[in-house]
Tab-separated table of C-alpha atoms and ligand atoms in Angstrom:
chain	number	residue	atom	x	y	z
Q	1	MET	CA	14.368	23.126	5.932
Q	2	LEU	CA	12.076	20.982	7.942
Q	3	LYS	CA	10.399	22.656	11.081
Q	4	LEU	CA	9.094	20.305	13.367
Q	5	ASN	CA	7.599	20.931	16.447
Q	6	ASP	CA	9.588	17.649	17.916
Q	7	PRO	CA	12.905	17.466	16.220
Q	8	THR	CA	13.558	14.247	17.969
Q	9	LEU	CA	11.066	12.515	15.609
Q	10	LEU	CA	13.514	13.225	12.637
Q	11	GLU	CA	15.324	9.738	13.270
Q	12	THR	CA	18.297	9.031	10.741
Q	13	ARG	CA	19.501	5.765	12.860
Q	14	SER	CA	18.167	2.304	12.599
Q	15	PHE	CA	16.143	0.673	15.450
Q	16	ILE	CA	17.430	-3.054	15.886
Q	17	GLY	CA	16.975	-4.985	19.386
Q	18	GLY	CA	15.617	-1.995	20.850
Q	19	VAL	CA	18.565	0.153	20.350
Q	20	TRP	CA	19.138	3.365	18.179
Q	21	GLU	CA	22.502	1.556	15.755
Q	22	ASN	CA	24.581	4.258	13.737
Q	23	SER	CA	26.314	2.917	10.613
Q	24	LYS	CA	29.611	4.096	9.029
Q	25	ASN	CA	27.924	4.151	5.949
Q	26	THR	CA	24.816	6.440	4.965
Q	27	PHE	CA	22.732	7.248	2.160
Q	28	ASP	CA	20.835	10.650	0.999
Q	29	VAL	CA	17.339	11.239	1.262
Q	30	VAL	CA	16.307	14.126	-0.968
Q	31	ASN	CA	12.970	16.135	-1.233
Q	32	PRO	CA	11.895	15.160	-4.925
Q	33	ALA	CA	9.850	18.566	-5.331
Q	34	ASP	CA	13.013	20.407	-5.183
Q	35	GLY	CA	15.970	18.159	-4.432
Q	36	ASN	CA	16.970	19.526	-1.287
Q	37	LEU	CA	18.523	16.788	1.239
Q	38	VAL	CA	16.322	16.125	3.855
Q	39	ALA	CA	19.274	13.636	6.213
Q	40	LYS	CA	21.478	11.308	6.035
Q	41	VAL	CA	20.278	7.959	7.103
Q	42	ALA	CA	22.189	4.986	8.593
Q	43	ASP	CA	23.241	2.324	5.290
Q	44	PHE	CA	22.644	-0.975	7.018
Q	45	GLY	CA	22.921	-4.213	4.474
Q	46	LYS	CA	22.117	-7.774	5.555
Q	47	THR	CA	24.426	-7.510	8.479
Q	48	GLY	CA	22.280	-5.133	9.902
Q	49	VAL	CA	18.806	-7.031	8.914
Q	50	ARG	CA	20.534	-10.267	10.373
Q	51	LYS	CA	21.087	-8.723	14.028
Q	52	ALA	CA	17.582	-7.520	13.660
Q	53	ILE	CA	16.012	-11.269	12.991
Q	54	ASP	CA	18.265	-11.891	15.741
Q	55	ALA	CA	16.667	-9.822	18.097
Q	56	ALA	CA	13.085	-10.175	16.680
Q	57	TYR	CA	13.651	-13.789	17.672
Q	58	ALA	CA	14.684	-13.697	20.673
Q	59	ALA	CA	11.733	-11.593	21.808
Q	60	GLN	CA	9.208	-13.292	20.057
Q	61	LYS	CA	7.838	-15.888	22.781
Q	62	ASP	CA	7.892	-13.422	25.738
Q	63	TRP	CA	5.894	-10.767	23.601
Q	64	ALA	CA	3.385	-13.869	22.328
Q	65	ALA	CA	3.181	-14.757	26.193
Q	66	TYR	CA	1.866	-11.067	26.720
Q	67	THR	CA	-1.997	-11.498	27.418
Q	68	ALA	CA	-3.889	-10.082	24.222
Q	69	LYS	CA	-4.933	-6.936	26.554
Q	70	GLU	CA	-1.417	-6.216	27.701
Q	71	ARG	CA	-0.418	-6.402	23.503
Q	72	ALA	CA	-3.637	-4.151	22.634
Q	73	ASP	CA	-2.912	-1.744	25.280
Q	74	ILE	CA	0.812	-1.100	24.363
Q	75	LEU	CA	-0.834	-1.039	20.775
Q	76	LEU	CA	-3.446	1.857	21.602
Q	77	LYS	CA	-0.826	3.999	23.365
Q	78	TRP	CA	1.351	3.990	20.057
Q	79	HIS	CA	-1.930	4.915	18.135
Q	80	ASP	CA	-2.403	7.687	20.283
Q	81	LEU	CA	1.243	9.047	19.865
Q	82	ILE	CA	0.999	9.049	16.428
Q	83	LEU	CA	-2.061	11.047	16.261
Q	84	GLU	CA	-0.404	13.253	18.938
Q	85	ASN	CA	2.517	13.942	16.167
Q	86	GLN	CA	0.172	13.685	12.953
Q	87	GLU	CA	1.620	16.846	12.042
Q	88	ASP	CA	5.053	16.392	12.241
Q	89	MET	CA	4.639	13.040	11.078
Q	90	ALA	CA	3.035	14.468	7.837
Q	91	GLN	CA	5.630	17.338	7.567
Q	92	ILE	CA	8.382	14.281	7.570
Q	93	LEU	CA	6.552	12.002	4.953
Q	94	THR	CA	5.731	14.835	2.649
Q	95	ALA	CA	9.500	16.042	2.646
Q	96	GLU	CA	11.070	12.769	1.656
Q	97	MET	CA	8.026	11.547	-0.819
Q	98	GLY	CA	6.757	14.524	-1.912
Q	99	LYS	CA	3.074	14.297	-1.576
Q	100	PRO	CA	0.756	16.938	-0.800
Q	101	ILE	CA	0.276	17.797	2.907
Q	102	THR	CA	-2.950	17.379	2.937
Q	103	GLU	CA	-2.676	13.637	1.963
Q	104	ALA	CA	0.373	13.378	4.396
Q	105	ARG	CA	-1.832	13.831	6.792
Q	106	GLY	CA	-4.178	12.122	5.657
Q	107	GLU	CA	-1.989	8.855	5.452
Q	108	ILE	CA	-0.976	9.040	9.162
Q	109	GLY	CA	-4.515	8.881	10.211
Q	110	TYR	CA	-4.930	6.271	7.563
Q	111	GLY	CA	-1.921	4.429	9.336
Q	112	ALA	CA	-2.942	4.857	12.989
Q	113	SER	CA	-6.158	3.260	11.971
Q	114	PHE	CA	-4.860	0.130	11.389
Q	115	ILE	CA	-3.005	0.242	14.505
Q	116	ARG	CA	-6.263	1.005	16.280
Q	117	TRP	CA	-8.174	-1.722	14.690
Q	118	PHE	CA	-5.596	-4.770	15.108
Q	119	ALA	CA	-4.938	-3.369	18.712
Q	120	GLU	CA	-9.337	-4.079	19.218
Q	121	GLU	CA	-9.043	-7.604	16.978
Q	122	ALA	CA	-6.047	-8.511	19.358
Q	123	ARG	CA	-8.641	-9.675	22.269
Q	124	ARG	CA	-10.757	-11.639	19.176
Q	125	ILE	CA	-8.573	-13.912	18.200
Q	126	ASP	CA	-10.762	-16.732	19.056
Q	127	GLY	CA	-9.806	-20.291	18.994
Q	128	ASP	CA	-12.559	-23.394	17.923
Q	129	ILE	CA	-14.024	-26.129	19.525
Q	130	ILE	CA	-15.357	-28.391	17.031
Q	131	PRO	CA	-17.679	-31.733	17.289
Q	132	GLY	CA	-14.935	-34.897	17.388
Q	133	HIS	CA	-15.286	-37.469	14.800
Q	134	GLN	CA	-15.425	-40.243	17.628
Q	135	ARG	CA	-17.387	-40.468	20.620
Q	136	ASP	CA	-14.108	-40.152	22.866
Q	137	LYS	CA	-12.568	-37.482	20.691
Q	138	ARG	CA	-12.585	-33.670	21.577
Q	139	ILE	CA	-11.261	-31.249	18.504
Q	140	LEU	CA	-9.985	-27.860	19.556
Q	141	VAL	CA	-8.248	-25.493	17.414
Q	142	LEU	CA	-5.599	-22.851	18.540
Q	143	LYS	CA	-4.427	-19.312	17.089
Q	144	GLN	CA	-0.709	-18.978	17.530
Q	145	PRO	CA	1.452	-16.307	16.237
Q	146	ILE	CA	3.169	-17.579	13.258
Q	147	GLY	CA	6.868	-16.110	14.487
Q	148	VAL	CA	9.279	-13.858	13.322
Q	149	VAL	CA	7.745	-11.626	10.373
Q	150	GLY	CA	9.945	-9.670	7.766
Q	151	SER	CA	8.310	-6.442	5.921
Q	152	ILE	CA	9.423	-4.933	2.992
Q	153	THR	CA	7.358	-1.568	2.208
Q	154	PRO	CA	7.274	0.882	-0.634
Q	155	TRP	CA	7.912	4.491	-0.675
Q	156	ASN	CA	4.303	5.526	-2.294
Q	157	PHE	CA	2.491	5.147	1.147
Q	158	PRO	CA	5.520	5.037	3.629
Q	159	ASN	CA	3.866	5.370	6.775
Q	160	ALA	CA	0.545	3.591	6.245
Q	161	MET	CA	2.210	0.085	4.267
Q	162	ILE	CA	4.075	-0.453	7.466
Q	163	ALA	CA	1.202	0.346	9.610
Q	164	ARG	CA	-1.197	-1.924	7.813
Q	165	LYS	CA	1.750	-4.991	8.466
Q	166	VAL	CA	2.901	-3.967	11.698
Q	167	ALA	CA	-0.301	-3.650	13.671
Q	168	PRO	CA	-1.742	-7.042	12.678
Q	169	ALA	CA	1.800	-8.598	13.344
Q	170	LEU	CA	2.206	-7.085	16.786
Q	171	ALA	CA	-1.207	-7.860	17.776
Q	172	SER	CA	-1.213	-11.467	17.144
Q	173	GLY	CA	2.347	-12.167	19.153
Q	174	CYS	CA	4.587	-11.976	16.356
Q	175	THR	CA	7.620	-9.561	16.197
Q	176	PHE	CA	8.836	-7.494	13.149
Q	177	VAL	CA	11.383	-6.343	11.229
Q	178	GLY	CA	10.491	-3.932	8.846
Q	179	ARG	CA	12.861	-2.574	5.720
Q	180	PRO	CA	11.329	0.522	3.944
Q	181	ALA	CA	11.838	1.992	0.938
Q	182	GLU	CA	15.404	3.746	0.691
Q	183	LEU	CA	13.406	6.569	-0.622
Q	184	THR	CA	11.448	7.081	2.516
Q	185	PRO	CA	12.896	5.591	5.492
Q	186	LEU	CA	12.525	8.438	7.811
Q	187	SER	CA	8.726	7.944	7.881
Q	188	ALA	CA	9.366	4.486	9.226
Q	189	THR	CA	11.887	5.299	12.197
Q	190	VAL	CA	9.605	7.995	13.147
Q	191	MET	CA	7.101	5.199	13.939
Q	192	ALA	CA	9.613	3.309	15.620
Q	193	VAL	CA	10.744	6.427	18.036
Q	194	LEU	CA	6.849	6.422	18.874
Q	195	ALA	CA	6.842	2.603	19.372
Q	196	GLU	CA	9.650	2.671	22.029
Q	197	ARG	CA	7.818	5.753	23.599
Q	198	ALA	CA	4.726	3.656	23.899
Q	199	GLY	CA	6.325	0.821	25.502
Q	200	ILE	CA	6.698	-1.528	22.495
Q	201	PRO	CA	9.283	-4.076	24.366
Q	202	LYS	CA	12.960	-4.256	23.009
Q	203	GLY	CA	13.295	-6.412	19.829
Q	204	VAL	CA	9.827	-6.669	19.110
Q	205	LEU	CA	9.950	-3.845	16.091
Q	206	ASN	CA	12.947	-3.155	14.185
Q	207	ILE	CA	13.083	-0.749	11.669
Q	208	VAL	CA	16.720	-1.312	9.394
Q	209	THR	CA	17.034	1.383	7.241
Q	210	GLY	CA	19.474	0.590	3.765
Q	211	SER	CA	19.952	1.543	0.253
Q	212	ASP	CA	20.403	-2.123	-1.153
Q	213	ALA	CA	16.860	-3.292	-1.354
Q	214	ALA	CA	18.202	-6.670	-3.007
Q	215	GLU	CA	20.576	-7.576	-0.567
Q	216	MET	CA	17.939	-6.771	2.513
Q	217	GLY	CA	15.101	-8.311	0.818
Q	218	LYS	CA	17.208	-11.698	0.247
Q	219	GLU	CA	18.448	-12.019	3.876
Q	220	LEU	CA	14.736	-11.415	5.157
Q	221	CYS	CA	13.494	-13.957	2.645
Q	222	GLU	CA	15.923	-16.444	3.057
Q	223	ASN	CA	17.061	-16.399	7.132
Q	224	THR	CA	15.209	-19.268	8.390
Q	225	LYS	CA	14.470	-17.321	11.587
Q	226	VAL	CA	11.924	-15.471	9.679
Q	227	GLN	CA	8.687	-17.538	9.540
Q	228	LYS	CA	6.631	-14.853	7.345
Q	229	ILE	CA	7.075	-12.197	4.641
Q	230	THR	CA	4.618	-9.532	3.928
Q	231	PHE	CA	5.300	-6.743	0.558
Q	232	THR	CA	3.880	-4.622	-0.776
Q	233	GLY	CA	5.363	-3.260	-4.284
Q	234	SER	CA	5.977	-4.688	-7.879
Q	235	THR	CA	4.553	-7.744	-9.450
Q	236	ARG	CA	8.481	-8.616	-11.098
Q	237	VAL	CA	9.654	-8.210	-7.006
Q	238	GLY	CA	6.872	-10.079	-5.528
Q	239	SER	CA	7.995	-13.040	-7.623
Q	240	ILE	CA	11.471	-12.854	-6.556
Q	241	LEU	CA	11.161	-12.597	-3.619
Q	242	MET	CA	8.813	-16.015	-3.670
Q	243	GLN	CA	11.377	-17.885	-5.378
Q	244	GLN	CA	13.801	-16.891	-2.219
Q	245	CYS	CA	11.144	-17.918	0.020
Q	246	ALA	CA	11.118	-21.437	-1.387
Q	247	GLY	CA	13.782	-22.700	-0.033
Q	248	ASP	CA	12.119	-22.699	3.387
Q	249	ILE	CA	8.720	-22.617	2.260
Q	250	LYS	CA	8.231	-19.260	3.930
Q	251	LYS	CA	4.640	-18.194	3.867
Q	252	LEU	CA	4.157	-14.664	1.832
Q	253	SER	CA	1.444	-12.266	1.688
Q	254	LEU	CA	1.925	-9.941	-1.269
Q	255	GLU	CA	0.209	-7.076	-2.149
Q	256	LEU	CA	1.300	-6.505	-5.914
Q	257	GLY	CA	0.889	-4.428	-9.430
Q	258	GLY	CA	-2.665	-3.277	-10.713
Q	259	ASN	CA	-4.068	-2.319	-13.732
Q	260	ALA	CA	-7.503	-0.978	-12.531
Q	261	PRO	CA	-9.880	-0.212	-14.963
Q	262	PHE	CA	-12.754	2.745	-14.293
Q	263	ILE	CA	-15.641	2.030	-16.201
Q	264	VAL	CA	-18.057	4.393	-16.653
Q	265	PHE	CA	-22.073	2.979	-17.831
Q	266	ASP	CA	-24.054	5.379	-19.945
Q	267	ASP	CA	-26.465	5.400	-16.965
Q	268	ALA	CA	-23.986	6.735	-14.498
Q	269	ASP	CA	-24.082	10.085	-12.801
Q	270	ILE	CA	-21.569	11.407	-14.625
Q	271	ASP	CA	-20.356	13.985	-12.113
Q	272	LYS	CA	-19.956	11.663	-9.512
Q	273	ALA	CA	-17.804	9.302	-11.626
Q	274	ILE	CA	-15.487	12.496	-12.658
Q	275	GLU	CA	-15.193	13.309	-9.029
Q	276	GLY	CA	-14.342	9.530	-8.098
Q	277	CYS	CA	-12.131	9.726	-11.124
Q	278	LEU	CA	-10.359	12.612	-10.054
Q	279	ILE	CA	-9.907	11.092	-6.623
Q	280	SER	CA	-8.758	7.545	-7.986
Q	281	LYS	CA	-6.638	8.784	-10.632
Q	282	PHE	CA	-4.659	11.432	-8.867
Q	283	ARG	CA	-4.622	10.333	-5.463
Q	284	ASN	CA	-0.742	10.441	-4.461
Q	285	ALA	CA	-0.379	11.825	-8.326
Q	286	GLY	CA	-1.206	8.851	-9.940
Q	287	GLN	CA	1.337	7.067	-7.754
Q	288	THR	CA	-0.840	4.169	-6.294
Q	289	CYS	CA	-1.125	0.398	-7.197
Q	290	VAL	CA	-5.091	1.348	-6.957
Q	291	CYS	CA	-4.980	4.048	-8.987
Q	292	ALA	CA	-7.513	4.286	-12.220
Q	293	ASN	CA	-5.417	3.066	-14.890
Q	294	ARG	CA	-7.896	2.415	-17.944
Q	295	ILE	CA	-10.786	4.235	-17.918
Q	296	TYR	CA	-13.395	2.890	-19.874
Q	297	VAL	CA	-16.708	5.181	-21.257
Q	298	GLN	CA	-19.463	3.645	-22.736
Q	299	SER	CA	-19.949	5.694	-26.468
Q	300	ALA	CA	-23.104	7.713	-25.260
Q	301	VAL	CA	-21.848	9.803	-22.442
Q	302	TYR	CA	-18.347	9.412	-23.885
Q	303	ASP	CA	-17.476	12.828	-25.422
Q	304	LYS	CA	-19.206	14.814	-22.660
Q	305	PHE	CA	-17.234	12.789	-19.723
Q	306	ALA	CA	-14.168	13.382	-21.439
Q	307	LYS	CA	-14.479	17.039	-21.860
Q	308	LYS	CA	-15.772	17.257	-17.962
Q	309	LEU	CA	-12.928	15.114	-16.966
Q	310	ALA	CA	-10.283	17.445	-18.982
Q	311	ASP	CA	-11.849	20.661	-17.420
Q	312	ALA	CA	-11.534	19.250	-14.024
Q	313	MET	CA	-8.069	18.588	-14.416
Q	314	SER	CA	-6.959	21.474	-15.802
Q	315	ASP	CA	-7.975	23.266	-12.218
Q	316	LEU	CA	-6.080	20.806	-10.138
Q	317	LYS	CA	-3.167	22.632	-8.803
Q	318	ILE	CA	0.371	21.603	-9.179
Q	319	GLY	CA	2.903	22.367	-6.876
Q	320	HIS	CA	5.386	21.723	-3.547
Q	321	GLY	CA	4.073	19.287	-1.094
Q	322	SER	CA	4.579	21.543	1.664
Q	323	GLU	CA	1.958	23.855	0.245
Q	324	ASP	CA	-1.548	23.429	2.061
Q	325	THR	CA	-3.413	24.324	-1.368
Q	326	THR	CA	-1.362	21.943	-3.686
Q	327	LYS	CA	-3.499	18.722	-4.994
Q	328	ILE	CA	-0.734	17.324	-7.548
Q	329	GLY	CA	3.000	17.146	-6.063
Q	330	PRO	CA	5.983	15.456	-7.599
Q	331	LEU	CA	6.735	12.463	-8.704
Q	332	ILE	CA	9.082	10.139	-6.960
Q	333	SER	CA	12.350	9.890	-9.043
Q	334	LYS	CA	13.554	10.425	-12.581
Q	335	THR	CA	12.862	6.687	-13.298
Q	336	GLY	CA	9.356	7.176	-12.403
Q	337	LEU	CA	9.036	10.142	-14.712
Q	338	ALA	CA	10.627	8.357	-17.418
Q	339	LYS	CA	7.767	5.656	-17.213
Q	340	VAL	CA	5.365	8.429	-17.503
Q	341	GLU	CA	6.685	9.806	-20.738
Q	342	ASP	CA	7.453	6.923	-22.152
Q	343	HIS	CA	3.447	5.624	-21.889
Q	344	LEU	CA	2.718	9.087	-23.113
Q	345	SER	CA	4.976	8.955	-26.045
Q	346	ASP	CA	4.035	5.255	-27.111
Q	347	ALA	CA	0.324	6.505	-26.776
Q	348	THR	CA	0.664	9.496	-28.839
Q	349	SER	CA	2.814	7.875	-31.350
Q	350	LYS	CA	0.177	5.288	-32.227
Q	351	GLY	CA	-2.758	7.541	-32.465
Q	352	ALA	CA	-3.743	8.612	-29.063
Q	353	LYS	CA	-4.569	12.389	-28.719
Q	354	VAL	CA	-3.863	14.676	-25.884
Q	355	LEU	CA	-6.849	16.345	-24.418
Q	356	THR	CA	-5.031	18.166	-21.821
Q	357	GLY	CA	-1.889	18.359	-20.245
Q	358	GLY	CA	0.805	16.048	-21.768
Q	359	LYS	CA	4.119	17.942	-20.564
Q	360	ARG	CA	6.200	18.086	-17.533
Q	361	SER	CA	5.355	21.099	-15.395
Q	362	ASP	CA	7.231	24.322	-15.088
Q	363	LYS	CA	7.453	23.622	-10.993
Q	364	GLY	CA	10.537	21.303	-11.350
Q	365	GLU	CA	12.381	18.714	-12.560
Q	366	LEU	CA	10.014	15.833	-11.423
Q	367	PHE	CA	6.752	17.230	-11.765
Q	368	PHE	CA	3.841	15.908	-14.612
Q	369	GLU	CA	0.688	17.793	-15.679
Q	370	PRO	CA	-2.364	15.987	-15.283
Q	371	THR	CA	-2.923	14.745	-18.834
Q	372	VAL	CA	-6.113	12.772	-20.242
Q	373	LEU	CA	-5.521	11.177	-23.202
Q	374	ALA	CA	-8.345	10.201	-25.931
Q	375	ASP	CA	-8.585	7.771	-28.469
Q	376	VAL	CA	-6.386	4.850	-26.290
Q	377	THR	CA	-6.080	1.700	-28.179
Q	378	ASN	CA	-5.150	-1.750	-26.642
Q	379	ASP	CA	-1.815	-2.404	-28.611
Q	380	MET	CA	-0.381	0.778	-26.400
Q	381	LYS	CA	1.775	0.278	-23.664
Q	382	ILE	CA	-0.470	2.533	-21.187
Q	383	THR	CA	-3.414	-0.246	-21.663
Q	384	ARG	CA	-1.007	-3.363	-20.417
Q	385	GLU	CA	1.341	-1.721	-17.538
Q	386	GLU	CA	0.688	0.053	-14.565
Q	387	THR	CA	1.749	3.971	-15.522
Q	388	PHE	CA	2.147	5.120	-11.956
Q	389	GLY	CA	1.654	8.563	-13.114
Q	390	PRO	CA	-1.094	11.285	-13.502
Q	391	ILE	CA	-2.072	10.092	-17.278
Q	392	ALA	CA	-6.033	9.261	-17.564
Q	393	PRO	CA	-6.344	7.319	-20.853
Q	394	LEU	CA	-9.595	7.159	-22.172
Q	395	TYR	CA	-11.283	4.186	-24.090
Q	396	LYS	CA	-14.556	3.957	-25.463
Q	397	PHE	CA	-16.919	0.948	-25.434
Q	398	GLU	CA	-20.172	0.066	-26.734
Q	399	THR	CA	-21.758	-2.840	-24.359
Q	400	GLU	CA	-21.629	-4.343	-21.094
Q	401	ASP	CA	-20.438	-7.629	-22.017
Q	402	GLU	CA	-17.225	-6.003	-24.108
Q	403	VAL	CA	-16.493	-3.771	-21.240
Q	404	ILE	CA	-15.933	-6.427	-19.076
Q	405	GLU	CA	-13.691	-8.780	-21.080
Q	406	ARG	CA	-11.646	-5.572	-21.853
Q	407	ALA	CA	-11.310	-4.986	-18.191
Q	408	ASN	CA	-10.372	-8.417	-17.311
Q	409	ASP	CA	-7.747	-8.980	-20.162
Q	410	THR	CA	-4.955	-8.222	-17.778
Q	411	GLU	CA	-2.743	-10.216	-15.369
Q	412	PHE	CA	-3.537	-8.160	-12.902
Q	413	GLY	CA	-6.301	-8.033	-10.357
Q	414	LEU	CA	-6.439	-5.304	-7.820
Q	415	ALA	CA	-8.883	-2.977	-7.679
Q	416	CYS	CA	-11.637	-1.751	-10.523
Q	417	TYR	CA	-13.960	0.576	-10.510
Q	418	PHE	CA	-17.684	1.359	-12.236
Q	419	TYR	CA	-20.047	3.619	-12.253
Q	420	SER	CA	-23.719	2.527	-13.169
Q	421	ASN	CA	-27.624	3.221	-11.399
Q	422	ASP	CA	-29.067	0.148	-12.449
Q	423	LEU	CA	-28.918	-2.257	-9.983
Q	424	SER	CA	-29.135	-5.585	-12.023
Q	425	ARG	CA	-26.063	-4.051	-13.764
Q	426	VAL	CA	-24.308	-3.444	-10.932
Q	427	TRP	CA	-24.702	-6.936	-9.537
Q	428	LYS	CA	-23.605	-8.198	-12.898
Q	429	VAL	CA	-20.411	-6.454	-13.569
Q	430	THR	CA	-19.516	-6.896	-9.684
Q	431	GLU	CA	-19.871	-10.963	-9.963
Q	432	ALA	CA	-17.897	-10.629	-13.262
Q	433	LEU	CA	-14.948	-8.579	-12.696
Q	434	GLU	CA	-11.807	-10.801	-11.722
Q	435	TYR	CA	-10.390	-8.375	-9.044
Q	436	GLY	CA	-9.938	-8.416	-5.254
Q	437	ILE	CA	-11.276	-4.933	-4.628
Q	438	VAL	CA	-14.432	-3.450	-6.698
Q	439	GLY	CA	-15.363	0.337	-6.155
Q	440	VAL	CA	-18.744	1.257	-7.189
Q	441	ASN	CA	-20.191	4.646	-7.705
Q	442	THR	CA	-17.008	5.259	-5.363
Q	443	GLY	CA	-13.313	6.273	-6.394
Q	444	LEU	CA	-11.885	5.723	-3.104
Q	445	ILE	CA	-11.788	2.242	-2.092
Q	446	SER	CA	-9.214	2.150	0.737
Q	447	SER	CA	-10.195	1.774	4.275
Q	448	THR	CA	-9.254	0.258	7.439
Q	449	GLU	CA	-12.381	-1.986	7.733
Q	450	GLY	CA	-12.126	-3.672	3.786
Q	451	PRO	CA	-10.281	-6.343	3.036
Q	452	PHE	CA	-7.719	-5.340	0.703
Q	453	GLY	CA	-5.502	-7.269	-1.702
Q	454	GLY	CA	-5.703	-8.725	-4.845
Q	455	VAL	CA	-6.185	-11.877	-7.401
Q	456	LYS	CA	-4.358	-12.854	-10.670
Q	457	GLN	CA	-0.760	-11.400	-10.322
Q	458	SER	CA	-1.701	-8.906	-8.030
Q	459	GLY	CA	-0.949	-10.617	-4.824
Q	460	LEU	CA	-1.651	-13.228	-2.143
Q	461	GLY	CA	-3.574	-12.376	0.991
Q	462	ARG	CA	-5.432	-9.384	2.474
Q	463	GLU	CA	-4.399	-6.921	4.561
Q	464	GLY	CA	-6.703	-4.408	7.184
Q	465	SER	CA	-10.135	-6.007	8.056
Q	466	LYS	CA	-11.106	-8.905	10.265
Q	467	TYR	CA	-9.529	-11.160	7.707
Q	468	GLY	CA	-6.125	-9.302	7.832
Q	469	ILE	CA	-5.000	-11.122	11.113
Q	470	ASP	CA	-5.332	-14.763	9.664
Q	471	ASP	CA	-2.036	-14.382	7.860
Q	472	PHE	CA	-0.305	-13.830	10.982
Q	473	LEU	CA	-1.110	-16.748	12.620
Q	474	GLU	CA	-0.837	-20.524	12.460
Q	475	LEU	CA	-3.648	-22.822	13.496
Q	476	LYS	CA	-3.135	-25.716	15.766
Q	477	TYR	CA	-5.385	-29.058	15.838
Q	478	VAL	CA	-5.589	-30.586	18.693
Q	479	CYS	CA	-7.208	-33.852	18.625
Q	480	MET	CA	-7.931	-34.993	22.188
Q	481	SER	CA	-9.069	-38.201	23.739
Q	482	VAL	CA	-11.009	-37.917	26.837
U	1	SIN	C1	-1.210	1.128	-2.578
U	1	SIN	O1	-0.456	-0.034	-2.140
U	1	SIN	O2	-0.867	1.648	-3.638
U	1	SIN	C2	-2.404	1.921	-2.425
U	1	SIN	C3	-2.664	1.538	-0.814
U	1	SIN	C4	-3.818	1.796	-0.206
U	1	SIN	O3	-4.585	2.490	-0.903
U	1	SIN	O4	-4.142	1.380	0.915
């Protein structure tokens, strides 16, 4: 049973046009750690989404007319309220998503940091004056909000992924319609509760809960009042959304799948590499799109690294997310578990060896032991696809050129990592890796300040950082004769 300091933060209705709306239908949100019901949540489909879009459309011009400082002040108030309620929000997040409570607290802080960052950025959306091309001409560039933004967010970071989208949208003067994942809607509605308390005007922020992702997504993409879609999720769904947005040439930001290589060169600090590997691989039980998915270790240090990694992993405590000492929580669903088991059995049937783990944990139906696999080869599914679970597959390599080629041999290009103490190698490998994000001697690359996003089939656009607001703005070129 979820015990909150402020029980009114657990909101099961949708927030549409500044009104909390109930639906005659509901869907169940369950805790993946124990299968217990967390809440029954209002189930809206495309009609709810359309209503929210209408409200956002009606509110947009007024919101854009606020001064940047007025918008920033409201966002900062929202940020403060989130931090004041961090513990309750983390409890809600862990209850519906399963991640360890320490990670959930971290995620709420991470999410809040985007709201603060973009509140500050709101006041620096500067235009430009450019020397004209004729004596009488003056060229001005105005930056204006794009309009209504539709957002579709995943279950693995149910707070931070919304925060990273809604903050630049609102800071720039856009209005927002968010469709959170049906597995984790309560982390989204609690943000709306606090947004309302912070004084965000009616219609500016809308959260529509519902179980039919396809129907709701289609409405967001095809409704011509929406000017932009921002999505975090799989490459498969990203491609569908792109096609649905083609009708009215809607702008899109996509943060999609990854297949992150994690490379350890023989000149690396091995203990540091083990530490980074644990962070990168086991954050959220391996359920992030920047988790190390393929671990390449140079032959001279391969055995040492494999042993140390297996030893370190057997110490990771598996358990219910609500326990403070838990390091690995459950997987989100039976589908997620099935994929992990499929990758494992495919790999072992083709010759991979289990060094530690390799089976479900006795903690519950959706728990899987952190697993190290050795002798992994290119023909295995685990090499080609994102596992999204706690399996660390190891590959031996000989040369720098070889590992660069193998690391780049994927259609994905989100995050990659490598460990080396050789400065010229660091530059060369950084430049050669075809990824949007490179972690050098670190396994933790997520930040508010850095531009997050991928190349190839990992997405379009960047989130966070000083670049993150650009996707929510249009440039208007004014050519003036004086
Ligand atoms: C993810 O999208 O899975 C990772 C997000 C982050 O690290 O910020």
